[in-house]
Amino acid sequence: MQDIEREQMEFDVVIVGGGPSGLSAAIRLRQLAIAAGNPDFSVCIVEKGSEFGAHILSGAVMEPNALTELIPDWKEKGAPVRVQTKGDRVYMLKNETKYRELPEKIVPSLMHNHGNYIISLGNLVRWLATQAEELEVMMFPGFSAAEILYNEDGSVRGVLTGDMGVNAEGQPKSGYEPGYELLAKYTIFAEGCRGHLGKRLISRFNLSEGKDPQHYGIGLKELWEIDPAKHQEGMVLHGSGWPLSETHSNGGWWLYFDENNQVSFGMVIDLSYHNPYLSPFDELQRLKTHPLIRNILEGGKRLSYGARALTKGGLNSLPKLYFAGGVLVGDDAGFLNPAKIKGTHTAIKSGMLAAEAVYEAIAAGRQHDEVPTYEQKFKASWLYNDMYQARNFANAMHRMGIWMGGAFNFLEQNIFKGKMPLTIRDRMPDYDVLERADHAYIPEYPKPDGKLTFDKLSSVFISNTNHAEDQPCHLKLTDPEVPIKRNLKIFAEPAQRYCPAGVYEVVQSDSGAKFVINSQNCVHCKTCDIKDPSQNIVWVTPEGSGGPNYGAM
């Protein structure tokens, strides 16, 4: 397979990932080129999903400032950004039946949503893709970027897309198509959280030197259509406490009332949790049995389900953003405000800043070198201030717990306005905090009723997840013996529970335990790559077009 002759395509800029940051970078590059009278400036964007937006999942409440900077007339152009927030409510769930609504004055100011919009991020990305296409960006959906291509001096020269039509043993099937070499003066990596190429770049160029380890959460979402009598369009609900309080884990839930009697319901759980028996999927199902949530969803219809990891380390974990031949943007770098639990406006802005720096470099006749002006532009922008104000939010919750951490964040955000002369560090990686299974509390999860609560497999079914038959498994084990010989003995093999799609199983038989990987179920959330306590699972991109196909998520 190594000696196959591959077609090469050359561009000024190649962008890996068609989410909000990648598309915003593409749009901004073409805007700058057209304004400078350089219409032949070529931009290519490669997206592993079957279409732009297919793999996009978020809450989502969006601050419109970055979108307005990118496309000032977005309203006139029909952006799917219509439902403005009309009120905030924040709850503390005390136990399985009781709760308390928190007074607005004690809620950290960054959690207020006045002037924001409830959106489907998937629909916004589809719309951004149409804007990029109108600007003549070369759009390649359904193609995965499988490898990074380097020049002899070690600088990035582009990417290799994955071969199509390869069997599980790595041999060509009928209809085999070799991948393309996409070459560029600069490559922008916008893969999203824990991008498999971004992870390699961070390691190769030592981009995280002197930074805290990146921290993550897993976000699980269900889209519901509810009784119109219960619907309050524009209302935003957030909460924390039960059920995560039973395992002393951090996280919270949301419920956003969108248009057409739909509500976005979901939960973010910090992947710094300690209990190996915790199951994020089942915590979401258990949460729905609380009267506060049940009364809203009961009698409605679940339309879709999905899950993805998200970065939560914030500014303290942000790597160096540039390297010879390219840059990192969006969630690939860690641009998410953990206090606001929002990444759309930060992703858009990071893509714009990278585009401006890269365009200036190419206009000056440069290529394949470092672009430090990207980081300089970031530090001079509102994006840096936005992330600086929230730099301690997640770390305070990790280090101090929900009550003391919440009190600290209230003081920092409401009294010191994000400028407290103190930076809290959190240097313990998320994978390295699990306690031994024989010391851990085992939560009781409800049996699914198929109306309000569900099982994993029926949930994966409505995520429209699919992968081509007989292709190489994209979930690689560094050592196949680790899951049974180490993880099962010490941690009761937590992959069975932390995966929100039922990919991993331990099957017992007369010959002993066997670790089974059902890669067909994978929703590309990357949780296994992050949380495996032995760091033995490596997520790589499967064949293009595989994975979930989310609708209005």
Coordinates of C-alpha atoms in Angstrom, one line a residue:
M1 CA 0.0 0.0 0.0
Q2 CA 3.0 2.3 0.6
D3 CA 4.1 2.2 -3.1
I4 CA 0.8 3.3 -4.6
E5 CA 1.1 6.3 -6.8
R6 CA -1.2 9.0 -5.4
E7 CA -2.6 12.0 -7.1
Q8 CA -1.4 15.4 -5.7
M9 CA -3.5 18.5 -5.5
E10 CA -1.9 21.9 -4.5
F11 CA -3.6 24.8 -2.8
D12 CA -2.6 27.9 -1.0
V13 CA -4.2 26.6 2.2
V14 CA -5.6 23.2 3.2
I15 CA -8.0 23.1 6.1
V16 CA -8.6 19.8 8.0
G17 CA -12.1 19.8 9.5
G18 CA -15.4 21.3 8.4
G19 CA -16.7 22.5 11.8
P20 CA -17.3 26.2 12.8
S21 CA -13.6 27.0 13.1
G22 CA -12.5 25.4 9.9
L23 CA -15.3 26.9 7.8
S24 CA -14.8 30.3 9.4
A25 CA -11.1 30.1 8.5
A26 CA -12.0 29.2 4.9
I27 CA -14.5 32.0 4.6
R28 CA -12.2 34.6 6.1
L29 CA -9.3 33.5 3.8
R30 CA -11.5 33.9 0.7
Q31 CA -12.9 37.2 1.9
L32 CA -9.3 38.6 2.3
A33 CA -8.2 37.3 -1.0
I34 CA -11.2 38.8 -2.9
A35 CA -10.8 42.1 -1.1
A36 CA -7.1 42.2 -2.1
G37 CA -7.9 41.4 -5.7
N38 CA -6.5 37.9 -5.6
P39 CA -9.4 35.7 -6.7
D40 CA -7.2 32.8 -7.6
F41 CA -6.1 32.3 -4.0
S42 CA -7.1 28.6 -3.4
V43 CA -8.5 27.2 -0.2
C44 CA -9.5 23.5 0.3
I45 CA -11.4 22.1 3.2
V46 CA -11.6 18.4 3.9
E47 CA -14.3 17.0 6.2
K48 CA -14.6 13.3 7.3
G49 CA -18.4 13.4 7.8
S50 CA -20.7 12.4 4.9
E51 CA -21.7 16.1 4.7
F52 CA -20.8 19.3 6.4
G53 CA -22.6 19.2 9.8
A54 CA -23.0 15.4 9.9
H55 CA -20.6 15.1 12.9
I56 CA -21.5 18.3 14.6
L57 CA -23.1 18.2 18.1
S58 CA -23.4 20.9 20.7
G59 CA -25.9 22.3 23.2
A60 CA -26.0 25.1 21.9
V61 CA -26.4 28.6 23.1
M62 CA -24.3 31.0 21.0
E63 CA -22.9 34.4 21.5
P64 CA -23.4 36.1 18.1
N65 CA -20.3 38.5 18.3
A66 CA -17.9 36.4 16.2
L67 CA -20.5 35.5 13.6
T68 CA -21.3 39.1 13.2
E69 CA -17.6 39.9 12.7
L70 CA -17.3 37.1 10.1
I71 CA -20.6 37.7 8.2
P72 CA -22.1 41.0 9.3
D73 CA -25.3 40.5 7.3
W74 CA -25.9 36.9 8.6
K75 CA -29.6 37.7 9.4
E76 CA -30.3 38.9 5.9
K77 CA -28.5 35.8 4.5
G78 CA -30.8 33.5 6.4
A79 CA -28.5 32.1 9.1
P80 CA -30.4 29.6 11.2
V81 CA -29.9 31.8 14.3
R82 CA -33.4 32.8 15.2
V83 CA -34.3 32.0 18.8
Q84 CA -33.0 34.7 21.2
T85 CA -32.7 33.7 24.8
K86 CA -35.5 35.1 27.0
G87 CA -34.5 34.0 30.4
D88 CA -32.0 32.0 32.5
R89 CA -32.8 29.6 35.3
V90 CA -30.1 27.7 37.3
Y91 CA -30.9 24.8 39.6
M92 CA -29.2 22.7 42.2
L93 CA -30.6 19.2 42.3
K94 CA -30.3 18.1 46.0
N95 CA -31.3 14.4 45.5
E96 CA -33.5 12.3 43.2
T97 CA -36.6 14.4 44.0
K98 CA -35.7 17.7 45.5
Y99 CA -34.1 20.8 43.9
R100 CA -33.5 24.5 44.5
E101 CA -33.6 27.3 42.0
L102 CA -30.6 29.5 42.6
P103 CA -31.1 33.3 42.8
E104 CA -29.6 35.1 39.8
K105 CA -27.4 37.2 42.0
I106 CA -25.3 34.2 43.1
V107 CA -24.9 32.7 39.6
P108 CA -21.4 33.4 38.1
S109 CA -21.9 36.3 35.7
L110 CA -20.3 34.4 32.8
M111 CA -23.2 31.9 32.9
H112 CA -25.8 34.6 32.1
N113 CA -27.1 34.4 28.5
H114 CA -28.8 37.7 27.8
G115 CA -28.5 38.6 24.1
N116 CA -27.4 35.0 23.1
Y117 CA -29.2 32.6 20.7
I118 CA -30.4 29.0 21.1
I119 CA -29.2 27.2 17.9
S120 CA -28.6 23.9 16.3
L121 CA -24.8 24.0 15.7
G122 CA -25.2 21.4 13.0
N123 CA -27.6 23.6 11.1
L124 CA -25.3 26.6 11.5
V125 CA -22.4 24.6 10.1
R126 CA -24.4 23.5 7.1
W127 CA -25.2 27.2 6.5
L128 CA -21.6 28.2 6.9
A129 CA -20.7 25.6 4.3
T130 CA -23.0 27.2 1.8
Q131 CA -21.3 30.6 2.5
A132 CA -17.9 29.0 1.9
E133 CA -19.1 27.4 -1.3
E134 CA -20.4 30.7 -2.6
L135 CA -16.9 32.1 -2.0
E136 CA -15.5 29.2 -4.1
V137 CA -13.8 27.3 -1.4
M138 CA -13.0 23.7 -2.6
M139 CA -15.2 21.5 -0.5
F140 CA -14.4 17.8 0.1
P141 CA -17.0 16.2 2.4
G142 CA -16.6 12.5 3.0
F143 CA -12.8 12.5 3.0
S144 CA -10.8 11.8 6.1
A145 CA -7.4 13.3 6.6
A146 CA -5.4 10.2 7.6
E147 CA -1.8 11.3 7.7
I148 CA 0.3 14.5 7.9
L149 CA 2.8 15.1 5.1
Y150 CA 6.1 16.7 5.9
N151 CA 8.8 18.4 4.0
E152 CA 12.5 17.2 4.3
D153 CA 13.1 20.0 6.9
G154 CA 10.3 18.7 9.1
S155 CA 7.7 21.4 8.2
V156 CA 4.1 20.4 7.4
R157 CA 3.4 20.4 3.6
G158 CA -0.2 19.0 3.7
V159 CA -2.2 15.9 4.5
L160 CA -3.0 12.6 2.9
T161 CA -6.6 11.6 2.7
G162 CA -7.6 8.1 3.7
D163 CA -7.8 5.3 1.2
M164 CA -11.3 4.1 0.3
G165 CA -12.2 0.5 -0.1
V166 CA -9.7 -1.3 2.2
N167 CA -10.6 -4.4 4.0
A168 CA -10.1 -5.2 7.7
E169 CA -6.7 -6.7 6.9
G170 CA -5.6 -3.5 5.2
Q171 CA -5.8 -5.0 1.6
P172 CA -7.6 -3.3 -1.3
K173 CA -11.2 -4.4 -2.1
S174 CA -12.9 -4.0 -5.4
G175 CA -13.6 -0.4 -5.9
Y176 CA -10.4 0.6 -4.0
E177 CA -9.5 4.3 -4.4
P178 CA -6.2 5.6 -3.0
G179 CA -6.1 8.7 -1.0
Y180 CA -5.0 12.1 -2.3
E181 CA -2.0 14.2 -1.3
L182 CA -3.4 17.6 -0.5
L183 CA -0.5 20.0 -0.5
A184 CA -0.5 23.6 0.8
K185 CA 1.7 26.5 1.7
Y186 CA 0.1 26.3 5.2
T187 CA -2.3 23.7 6.7
I188 CA -4.9 24.7 9.2
F189 CA -6.0 21.9 11.6
A190 CA -9.6 22.2 12.8
E191 CA -10.5 18.6 13.6
G192 CA -12.4 19.3 16.8
C193 CA -11.7 18.0 20.3
R194 CA -8.8 15.5 20.5
G195 CA -8.1 15.5 16.8
H196 CA -6.0 12.5 15.9
L197 CA -3.7 14.6 13.7
G198 CA -3.7 17.5 16.1
K199 CA -2.6 15.2 18.9
R200 CA 0.4 14.1 16.8
L201 CA 1.3 17.6 16.0
I202 CA 1.2 18.7 19.6
S203 CA 3.6 15.8 20.5
R204 CA 5.9 16.2 17.5
F205 CA 6.4 20.0 17.9
N206 CA 6.2 19.9 21.7
L207 CA 3.4 22.5 21.6
S208 CA 2.2 21.8 25.2
E209 CA 5.6 22.5 26.9
G210 CA 5.0 24.4 30.1
K211 CA 1.2 24.1 29.9
D212 CA -1.2 22.2 32.1
P213 CA -2.5 18.9 30.7
Q214 CA -5.5 19.4 28.6
H215 CA -8.7 18.6 30.5
Y216 CA -11.9 17.3 28.9
G217 CA -15.6 16.6 29.5
I218 CA -18.0 14.3 27.7
G219 CA -21.1 16.0 26.4
L220 CA -24.2 13.8 25.8
K221 CA -27.2 15.3 24.1
E222 CA -30.8 14.3 23.2
L223 CA -33.1 16.3 21.0
W224 CA -36.8 16.2 22.1
E225 CA -40.1 17.4 20.7
I226 CA -42.3 18.1 23.7
D227 CA -45.9 19.0 24.5
P228 CA -46.5 22.6 23.3
A229 CA -48.2 23.4 26.6
K230 CA -44.8 22.8 28.3
H231 CA -42.7 24.7 25.8
Q232 CA -41.2 28.1 26.6
E233 CA -39.3 29.2 23.5
G234 CA -36.1 31.0 24.4
M235 CA -35.8 29.7 28.0
V236 CA -32.4 28.5 29.1
L237 CA -32.1 26.0 32.0
H238 CA -28.8 24.9 33.6
G239 CA -28.2 22.7 36.6
S240 CA -25.9 20.6 38.7
G241 CA -25.8 18.3 41.7
W242 CA -27.7 15.0 41.6
P243 CA -27.0 12.4 40.2
L244 CA -23.3 13.2 39.8
S245 CA -23.2 14.2 43.5
E246 CA -23.5 10.5 44.4
T247 CA -20.2 9.7 42.9
H248 CA -18.6 13.1 43.8
S249 CA -18.2 13.9 40.1
N250 CA -18.3 17.3 38.5
G251 CA -20.5 18.3 35.6
G252 CA -23.9 19.8 34.9
W253 CA -26.9 19.6 32.6
W254 CA -28.7 21.9 30.2
L255 CA -32.2 22.2 28.8
Y256 CA -32.7 24.8 26.0
F257 CA -36.1 25.6 24.5
D258 CA -35.6 25.9 20.8
E259 CA -38.2 26.6 18.1
N260 CA -40.9 24.2 16.9
N261 CA -41.6 22.8 20.4
Q262 CA -38.1 21.2 20.4
V263 CA -35.8 21.2 23.4
S264 CA -32.1 20.4 23.5
F265 CA -31.4 18.3 26.6
G266 CA -28.0 17.1 27.7
M267 CA -25.2 16.8 30.2
V268 CA -21.5 17.5 30.4
I269 CA -19.5 15.3 32.8
D270 CA -15.9 16.2 33.5
L271 CA -13.6 13.4 32.5
S272 CA -11.6 14.0 35.6
Y273 CA -14.1 11.8 37.5
H274 CA -12.7 9.2 39.9
N275 CA -15.2 6.4 40.0
P276 CA -14.5 3.6 37.4
Y277 CA -18.2 2.5 37.6
L278 CA -19.5 5.8 36.5
S279 CA -21.4 5.6 33.1
P280 CA -21.9 9.0 31.5
F281 CA -24.7 7.6 29.3
D282 CA -26.6 6.1 32.3
E283 CA -26.1 9.3 34.3
L284 CA -27.9 11.1 31.5
Q285 CA -30.8 8.6 31.6
R286 CA -31.0 8.7 35.4
L287 CA -31.1 12.5 35.4
K288 CA -34.3 12.4 33.3
T289 CA -36.1 10.6 36.2
H290 CA -35.8 13.7 38.4
P291 CA -39.2 15.4 38.6
L292 CA -37.8 18.7 37.3
I293 CA -36.7 17.1 34.0
R294 CA -39.3 14.4 33.8
N295 CA -42.2 16.9 34.0
I296 CA -40.8 18.7 30.9
L297 CA -39.9 15.7 28.7
E298 CA -42.5 13.2 29.7
G299 CA -45.1 12.6 26.9
G300 CA -42.7 14.0 24.3
K301 CA -40.7 12.2 21.6
R302 CA -36.9 11.8 21.5
L303 CA -35.7 12.7 18.0
S304 CA -32.0 12.2 18.2
Y305 CA -29.0 11.3 20.4
G306 CA -25.3 11.9 20.3
A307 CA -22.1 12.4 22.3
R308 CA -18.7 14.0 21.9
A309 CA -15.8 15.1 24.1
L310 CA -15.0 18.7 24.6
T311 CA -12.0 20.5 25.9
K312 CA -12.3 22.1 29.3
G313 CA -8.7 23.1 30.2
G314 CA -9.1 26.6 29.0
L315 CA -6.3 29.1 28.8
N316 CA -4.0 27.2 31.2
S317 CA -4.0 24.2 28.8
L318 CA -3.9 26.0 25.5
P319 CA -0.9 24.7 23.5
K320 CA 1.3 26.8 21.3
L321 CA -0.9 27.5 18.4
Y322 CA 1.6 27.4 15.5
F323 CA 4.3 25.3 14.1
A324 CA 6.3 25.1 10.8
G325 CA 3.7 24.8 8.1
G326 CA 0.5 25.1 10.0
V327 CA -1.7 26.2 12.9
L328 CA -4.3 24.7 15.3
V329 CA -7.7 26.3 15.6
G330 CA -11.0 25.7 17.4
D331 CA -11.4 22.7 19.8
D332 CA -8.3 21.1 18.2
A333 CA -6.3 23.7 20.1
G334 CA -8.7 23.9 23.1
F335 CA -10.6 27.2 22.4
L336 CA -13.6 26.7 24.7
N337 CA -14.7 29.0 27.5
P338 CA -15.3 26.5 30.4
A339 CA -17.2 29.0 32.5
K340 CA -19.7 29.8 29.8
I341 CA -19.6 26.2 28.5
K342 CA -19.6 27.7 25.0
G343 CA -17.2 27.1 22.2
T344 CA -19.0 28.3 19.0
H345 CA -18.0 32.0 19.2
T346 CA -14.5 31.1 20.3
A347 CA -14.1 28.5 17.5
I348 CA -15.3 31.0 14.9
K349 CA -13.0 33.7 16.1
S350 CA -9.9 31.5 16.3
G351 CA -10.5 30.4 12.7
M352 CA -10.7 34.0 11.6
L353 CA -7.5 35.0 13.5
A354 CA -5.6 32.1 12.0
A355 CA -6.9 32.9 8.5
E356 CA -5.7 36.5 8.8
A357 CA -2.2 35.5 10.0
V358 CA -1.8 32.8 7.4
Y359 CA -3.1 35.1 4.6
E360 CA -0.6 37.8 5.6
A361 CA 2.2 35.3 5.5
I362 CA 1.3 34.0 2.0
A363 CA 0.9 37.5 0.8
A364 CA 4.4 38.3 1.9
G365 CA 5.7 35.4 -0.2
R366 CA 6.2 32.9 2.7
Q367 CA 5.3 29.2 3.0
H368 CA 5.9 26.3 5.3
D369 CA 7.4 28.4 8.1
E370 CA 6.0 29.4 11.5
V371 CA 3.2 32.0 11.8
P372 CA 3.7 33.6 15.3
T373 CA 1.4 36.5 14.3
Y374 CA -1.5 34.1 14.8
E375 CA -0.8 33.9 18.5
Q376 CA 0.0 37.6 18.7
K377 CA -3.4 38.4 17.1
F378 CA -5.1 36.0 19.6
K379 CA -3.5 37.8 22.6
A380 CA -4.6 41.1 21.3
S381 CA -8.2 40.0 20.7
W382 CA -11.4 39.8 22.8
L383 CA -11.0 36.1 22.6
Y384 CA -8.0 36.1 24.8
N385 CA -9.8 38.3 27.4
D386 CA -12.8 36.0 27.2
M387 CA -10.6 33.0 28.0
Y388 CA -8.5 34.8 30.6
Q389 CA -11.5 35.7 32.7
A390 CA -12.5 32.0 32.8
R391 CA -9.0 30.6 33.3
N392 CA -9.7 29.3 36.8
F393 CA -13.3 28.1 36.4
A394 CA -12.9 24.4 35.6
N395 CA -9.8 24.1 37.7
A396 CA -11.5 25.5 40.8
M397 CA -14.3 22.9 40.4
H398 CA -11.7 20.1 39.9
R399 CA -9.5 21.1 42.9
M400 CA -12.1 22.4 45.3
G401 CA -15.3 20.5 44.5
I402 CA -18.7 21.8 43.5
W403 CA -19.4 23.9 46.6
M404 CA -16.1 25.5 47.4
G405 CA -15.3 25.7 43.7
G406 CA -18.7 27.3 43.0
A407 CA -18.1 29.9 45.7
F408 CA -14.6 30.7 44.3
N409 CA -16.0 31.1 40.8
F410 CA -18.8 33.4 42.1
L411 CA -16.2 35.6 43.8
E412 CA -13.9 35.6 40.8
Q413 CA -16.6 36.3 38.2
N414 CA -19.0 38.5 40.1
I415 CA -16.7 40.5 42.4
F416 CA -13.2 40.4 40.7
K417 CA -14.7 40.3 37.1
G418 CA -12.3 37.5 36.1
K419 CA -9.2 39.4 37.2
M420 CA -8.4 37.8 40.6
P421 CA -4.5 37.8 41.0
L422 CA -4.4 34.0 41.2
T423 CA -4.2 31.2 38.7
I424 CA -5.2 27.7 39.8
R425 CA -3.2 24.9 38.2
D426 CA -4.5 21.4 37.5
R427 CA -1.6 19.2 36.4
M428 CA -3.2 15.7 36.9
P429 CA -4.3 14.2 33.5
D430 CA -7.9 13.0 33.3
Y431 CA -6.9 9.4 32.6
D432 CA -4.7 9.2 35.7
V433 CA -7.3 9.8 38.4
L434 CA -9.4 6.6 38.5
E435 CA -9.6 4.8 41.9
R436 CA -9.4 1.1 42.1
A437 CA -12.7 -0.8 41.4
D438 CA -12.5 -2.7 44.7
H439 CA -12.6 0.7 46.6
A440 CA -15.4 2.3 44.5
Y441 CA -19.1 2.9 45.0
I442 CA -21.3 1.2 42.4
P443 CA -24.2 3.5 41.2
E444 CA -27.6 2.0 40.6
Y445 CA -28.9 2.9 37.1
P446 CA -32.6 2.6 36.1
K447 CA -33.7 0.0 33.7
P448 CA -34.7 1.8 30.5
D449 CA -38.4 2.2 29.9
G450 CA -38.2 3.1 26.2
K451 CA -40.2 6.2 26.7
L452 CA -38.2 8.5 28.9
T453 CA -35.1 6.4 29.5
F454 CA -33.3 4.3 26.8
D455 CA -30.4 1.9 26.3
K456 CA -27.2 2.6 24.4
L457 CA -27.9 0.6 21.3
S458 CA -31.3 2.2 20.5
S459 CA -29.7 5.5 21.1
V460 CA -26.8 4.8 18.7
F461 CA -29.5 3.7 16.2
I462 CA -31.1 7.2 16.1
S463 CA -27.7 8.9 15.8
N464 CA -27.6 7.3 12.3
T465 CA -24.2 5.9 13.0
N466 CA -22.7 3.7 10.3
H467 CA -19.3 2.6 9.0
A468 CA -18.5 0.8 5.8
E469 CA -18.4 -3.0 6.3
D470 CA -15.1 -4.8 6.5
Q471 CA -12.8 -1.9 7.0
P472 CA -9.8 -1.7 9.4
C473 CA -10.8 -1.0 13.0
H474 CA -10.1 2.6 13.8
L475 CA -9.8 2.0 17.5
K476 CA -6.2 0.8 18.0
L477 CA -4.9 -1.0 21.0
T478 CA -1.2 -0.4 21.7
D479 CA -1.1 -3.6 23.7
P480 CA -4.0 -6.0 23.2
E481 CA -3.4 -7.6 26.6
V482 CA -3.8 -4.5 28.7
P483 CA -7.7 -4.4 28.8
I484 CA -8.0 -7.8 30.5
K485 CA -4.6 -8.2 32.3
R486 CA -4.5 -4.7 33.8
N487 CA -7.7 -2.6 33.3
L488 CA -10.1 -5.4 34.1
K489 CA -8.2 -6.4 37.3
I490 CA -7.7 -2.9 38.6
F491 CA -10.5 -0.8 37.2
A492 CA -13.2 -3.3 36.2
E493 CA -12.4 -2.2 32.6
P494 CA -14.1 1.2 32.6
A495 CA -14.3 1.3 28.7
Q496 CA -17.5 -0.7 29.1
R497 CA -19.0 2.3 30.9
Y498 CA -17.3 5.5 29.8
C499 CA -18.1 4.8 26.1
P500 CA -21.5 6.3 25.3
A501 CA -22.1 4.0 22.4
G502 CA -21.5 0.5 23.6
V503 CA -18.4 0.1 21.6
Y504 CA -16.4 -1.9 24.2
E505 CA -17.4 -5.1 25.9
V506 CA -15.8 -7.7 28.2
V507 CA -17.3 -11.0 27.2
Q508 CA -16.9 -14.0 29.6
S509 CA -16.6 -17.5 28.3
D510 CA -15.2 -20.9 29.4
S511 CA -11.8 -19.8 28.1
G512 CA -11.8 -16.6 30.1
A513 CA -12.5 -12.9 29.5
K514 CA -12.2 -11.3 26.1
F515 CA -12.2 -7.6 25.2
V516 CA -14.5 -6.9 22.2
I517 CA -14.5 -3.7 20.2
N518 CA -17.7 -3.0 18.3
S519 CA -16.3 -0.2 16.2
Q520 CA -19.4 0.0 14.0
N521 CA -21.1 1.7 16.9
C522 CA -18.5 4.5 17.3
V523 CA -19.9 8.0 17.4
H524 CA -16.4 9.5 17.2
C525 CA -16.7 11.1 20.6
K526 CA -12.9 10.4 21.4
T527 CA -13.7 9.6 25.1
C528 CA -11.8 6.3 25.0
D529 CA -8.7 8.0 23.6
I530 CA -8.9 10.4 26.6
K531 CA -10.1 8.4 29.6
D532 CA -8.4 5.0 29.1
P533 CA -6.4 4.7 32.3
S534 CA -3.5 2.9 30.5
Q535 CA -3.6 5.3 27.5
N536 CA -3.8 2.1 25.5
I537 CA -6.6 3.1 23.1
V538 CA -5.7 5.3 20.1
W539 CA -8.5 6.7 18.0
V540 CA -7.7 7.2 14.4
T541 CA -10.0 8.3 11.6
P542 CA -12.0 5.6 9.9
E543 CA -12.9 5.6 6.2
G544 CA -14.5 8.9 5.1
S545 CA -18.3 9.3 5.5
G546 CA -18.3 6.9 8.5
G547 CA -19.7 7.7 11.9
P548 CA -22.8 9.5 13.0
N549 CA -25.0 11.5 10.7
Y550 CA -26.7 14.0 13.1
G551 CA -29.7 16.0 11.9
A552 CA -30.5 19.2 13.8
M553 CA -28.0 18.5 16.6

